[in-house]
Coordinates of N, CA and C in Angstrom, one line a residue:
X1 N 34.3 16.5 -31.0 CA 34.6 17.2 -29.7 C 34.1 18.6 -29.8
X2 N 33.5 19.1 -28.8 CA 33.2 20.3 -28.8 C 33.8 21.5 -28.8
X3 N 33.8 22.8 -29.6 CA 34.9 23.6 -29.3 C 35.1 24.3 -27.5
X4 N 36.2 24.1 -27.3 CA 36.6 24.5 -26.2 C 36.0 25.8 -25.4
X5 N 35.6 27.0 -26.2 CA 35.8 27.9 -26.2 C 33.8 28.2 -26.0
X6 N 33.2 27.1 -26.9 CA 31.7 27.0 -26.3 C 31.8 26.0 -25.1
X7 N 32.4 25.7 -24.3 CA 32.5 24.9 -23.0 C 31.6 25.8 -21.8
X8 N 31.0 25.5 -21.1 CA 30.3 26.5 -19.6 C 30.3 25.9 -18.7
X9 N 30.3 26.7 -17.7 CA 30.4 26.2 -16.3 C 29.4 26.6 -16.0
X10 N 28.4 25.4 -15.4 CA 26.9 25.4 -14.6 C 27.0 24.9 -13.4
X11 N 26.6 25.7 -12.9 CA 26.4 25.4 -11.5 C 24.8 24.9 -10.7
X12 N 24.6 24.1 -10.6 CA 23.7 23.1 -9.4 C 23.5 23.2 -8.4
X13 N 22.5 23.3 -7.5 CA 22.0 23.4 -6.1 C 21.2 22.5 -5.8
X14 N 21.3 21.0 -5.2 CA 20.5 20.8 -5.0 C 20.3 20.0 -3.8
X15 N 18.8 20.0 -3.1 CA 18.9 20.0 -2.2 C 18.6 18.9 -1.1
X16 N 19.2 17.9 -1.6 CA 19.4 16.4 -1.1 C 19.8 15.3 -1.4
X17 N 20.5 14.3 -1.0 CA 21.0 13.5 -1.8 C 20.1 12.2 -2.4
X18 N 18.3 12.2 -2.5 CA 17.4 11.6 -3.9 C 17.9 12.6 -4.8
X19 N 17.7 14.1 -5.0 CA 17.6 14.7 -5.9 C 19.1 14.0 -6.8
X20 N 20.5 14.4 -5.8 CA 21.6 14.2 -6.8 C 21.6 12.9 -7.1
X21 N 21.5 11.7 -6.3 CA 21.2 10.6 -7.2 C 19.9 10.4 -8.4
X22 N 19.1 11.2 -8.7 CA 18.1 11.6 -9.5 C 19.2 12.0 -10.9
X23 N 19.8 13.3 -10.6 CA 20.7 13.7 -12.0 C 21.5 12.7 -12.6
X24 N 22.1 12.2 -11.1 CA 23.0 10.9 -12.1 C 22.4 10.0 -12.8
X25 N 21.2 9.4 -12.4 CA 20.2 8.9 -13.2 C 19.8 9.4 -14.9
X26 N 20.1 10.6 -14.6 CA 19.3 11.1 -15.7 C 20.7 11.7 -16.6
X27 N 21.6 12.0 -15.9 CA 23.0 12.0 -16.7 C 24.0 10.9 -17.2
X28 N 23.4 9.6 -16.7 CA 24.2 8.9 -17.4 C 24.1 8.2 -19.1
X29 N 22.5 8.2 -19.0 CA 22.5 7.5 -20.2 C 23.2 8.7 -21.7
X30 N 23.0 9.9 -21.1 CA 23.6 10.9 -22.1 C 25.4 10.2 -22.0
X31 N 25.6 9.9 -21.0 CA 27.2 9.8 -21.2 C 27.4 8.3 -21.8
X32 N 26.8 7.8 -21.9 CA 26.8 6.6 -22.3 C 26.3 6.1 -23.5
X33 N 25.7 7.4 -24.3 CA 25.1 7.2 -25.8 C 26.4 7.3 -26.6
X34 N 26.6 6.9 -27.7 CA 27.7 7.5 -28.7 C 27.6 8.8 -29.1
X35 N 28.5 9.5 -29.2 CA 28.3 10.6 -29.9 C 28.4 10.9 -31.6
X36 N 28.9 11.8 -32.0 CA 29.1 12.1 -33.4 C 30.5 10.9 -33.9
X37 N 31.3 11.0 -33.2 CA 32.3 10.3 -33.8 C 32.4 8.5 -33.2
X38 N 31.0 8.2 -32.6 CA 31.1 7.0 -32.4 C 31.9 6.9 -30.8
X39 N 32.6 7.9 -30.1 CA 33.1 7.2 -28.9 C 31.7 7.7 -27.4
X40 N 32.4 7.2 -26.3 CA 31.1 7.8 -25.8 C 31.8 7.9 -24.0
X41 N 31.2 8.8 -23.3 CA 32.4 9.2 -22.4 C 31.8 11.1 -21.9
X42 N 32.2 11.3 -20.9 CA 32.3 13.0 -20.9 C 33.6 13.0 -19.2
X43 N 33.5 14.3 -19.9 CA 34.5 14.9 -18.5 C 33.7 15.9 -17.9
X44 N 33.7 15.5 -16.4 CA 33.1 16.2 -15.6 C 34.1 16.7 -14.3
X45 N 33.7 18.3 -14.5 CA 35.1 18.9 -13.6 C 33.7 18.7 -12.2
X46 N 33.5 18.0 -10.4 CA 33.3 18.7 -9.5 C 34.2 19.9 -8.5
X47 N 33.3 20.6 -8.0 CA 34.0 21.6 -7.4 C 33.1 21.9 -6.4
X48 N 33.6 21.8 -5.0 CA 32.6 22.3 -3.7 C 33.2 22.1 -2.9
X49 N 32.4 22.6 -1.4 CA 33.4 22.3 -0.5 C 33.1 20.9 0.3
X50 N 33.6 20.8 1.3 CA 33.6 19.6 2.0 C 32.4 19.3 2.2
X51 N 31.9 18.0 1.8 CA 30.8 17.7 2.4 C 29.2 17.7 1.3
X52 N 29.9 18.5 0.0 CA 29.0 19.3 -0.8 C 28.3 18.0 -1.6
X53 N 28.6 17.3 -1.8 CA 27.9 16.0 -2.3 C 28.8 15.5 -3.4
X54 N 29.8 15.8 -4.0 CA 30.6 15.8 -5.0 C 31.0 13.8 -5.2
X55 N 31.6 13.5 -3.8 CA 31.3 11.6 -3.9 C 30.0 11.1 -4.1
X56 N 29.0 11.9 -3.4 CA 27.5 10.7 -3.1 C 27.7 11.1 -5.1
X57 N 27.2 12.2 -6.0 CA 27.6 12.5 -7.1 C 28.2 11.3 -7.7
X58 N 29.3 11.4 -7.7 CA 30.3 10.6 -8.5 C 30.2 8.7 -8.3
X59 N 29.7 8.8 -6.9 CA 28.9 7.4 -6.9 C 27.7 6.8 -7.3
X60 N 26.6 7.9 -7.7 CA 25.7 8.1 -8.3 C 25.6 7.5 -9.1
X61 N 26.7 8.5 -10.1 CA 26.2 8.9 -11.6 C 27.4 7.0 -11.9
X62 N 28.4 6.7 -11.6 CA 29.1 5.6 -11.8 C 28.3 4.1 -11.3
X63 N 27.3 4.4 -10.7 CA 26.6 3.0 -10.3 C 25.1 3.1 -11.3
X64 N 24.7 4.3 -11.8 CA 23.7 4.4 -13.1 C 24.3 4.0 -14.2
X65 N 25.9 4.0 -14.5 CA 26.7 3.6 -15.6 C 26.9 2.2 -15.8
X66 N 26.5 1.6 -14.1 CA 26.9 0.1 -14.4 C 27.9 -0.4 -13.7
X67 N 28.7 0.2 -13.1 CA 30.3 0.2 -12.0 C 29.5 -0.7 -11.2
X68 N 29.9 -1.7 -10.4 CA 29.6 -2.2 -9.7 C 31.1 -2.6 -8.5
X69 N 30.7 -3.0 -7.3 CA 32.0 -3.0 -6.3 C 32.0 -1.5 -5.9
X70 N 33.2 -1.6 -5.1 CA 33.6 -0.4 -4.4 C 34.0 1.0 -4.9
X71 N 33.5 2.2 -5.0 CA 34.2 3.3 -5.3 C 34.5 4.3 -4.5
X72 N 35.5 4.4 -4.4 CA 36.2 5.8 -3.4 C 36.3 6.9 -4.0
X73 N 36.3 7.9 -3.0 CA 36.0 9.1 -3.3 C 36.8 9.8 -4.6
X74 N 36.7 10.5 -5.3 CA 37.3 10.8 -6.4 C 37.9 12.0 -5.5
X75 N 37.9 13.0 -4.3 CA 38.4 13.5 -3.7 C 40.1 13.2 -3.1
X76 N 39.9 11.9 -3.1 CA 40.9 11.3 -1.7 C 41.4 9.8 -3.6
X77 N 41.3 9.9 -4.7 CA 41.3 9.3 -5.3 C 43.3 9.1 -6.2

């Protein structure tokens, strides 16, 4: 696990929803590789305002993972 203390907060702009389904694409297989100690997994804080893309996001990046069926908003979750 990473030290805490090297953790950052990056911030994203982008400007349609191919692009964000684009990252999730390209963010999942990282989350889904093992890491150093063999588990495999990340935590991802969103933060925006209404409307900001944070579900289309989170529906993205979980149907690149393989989720299949219904996912509700992690907002309203």
């Amino acid at each position: 696990m990473p030290n805490k203390d090297k953790l950052k907060e990056i911030t994203l702009y982008l400007k349609d929803e191919d692009s964000t389904t684009l990252l999730a694409e390209h963010l999942a297989p990282l989350i889904l590789s093992p890491g150093d100690d063999g588990s495999v997994g990340a935590h991802i804080h969103l933060k925006g305002d209404l409307g900001a893309g944070k579900t289309h996001l989170a529906r993205s990046l979980l149907r690149a993972c393989g989720v299949t069926g219904r996912i509700k908003s992690p907002s309203y979750a």
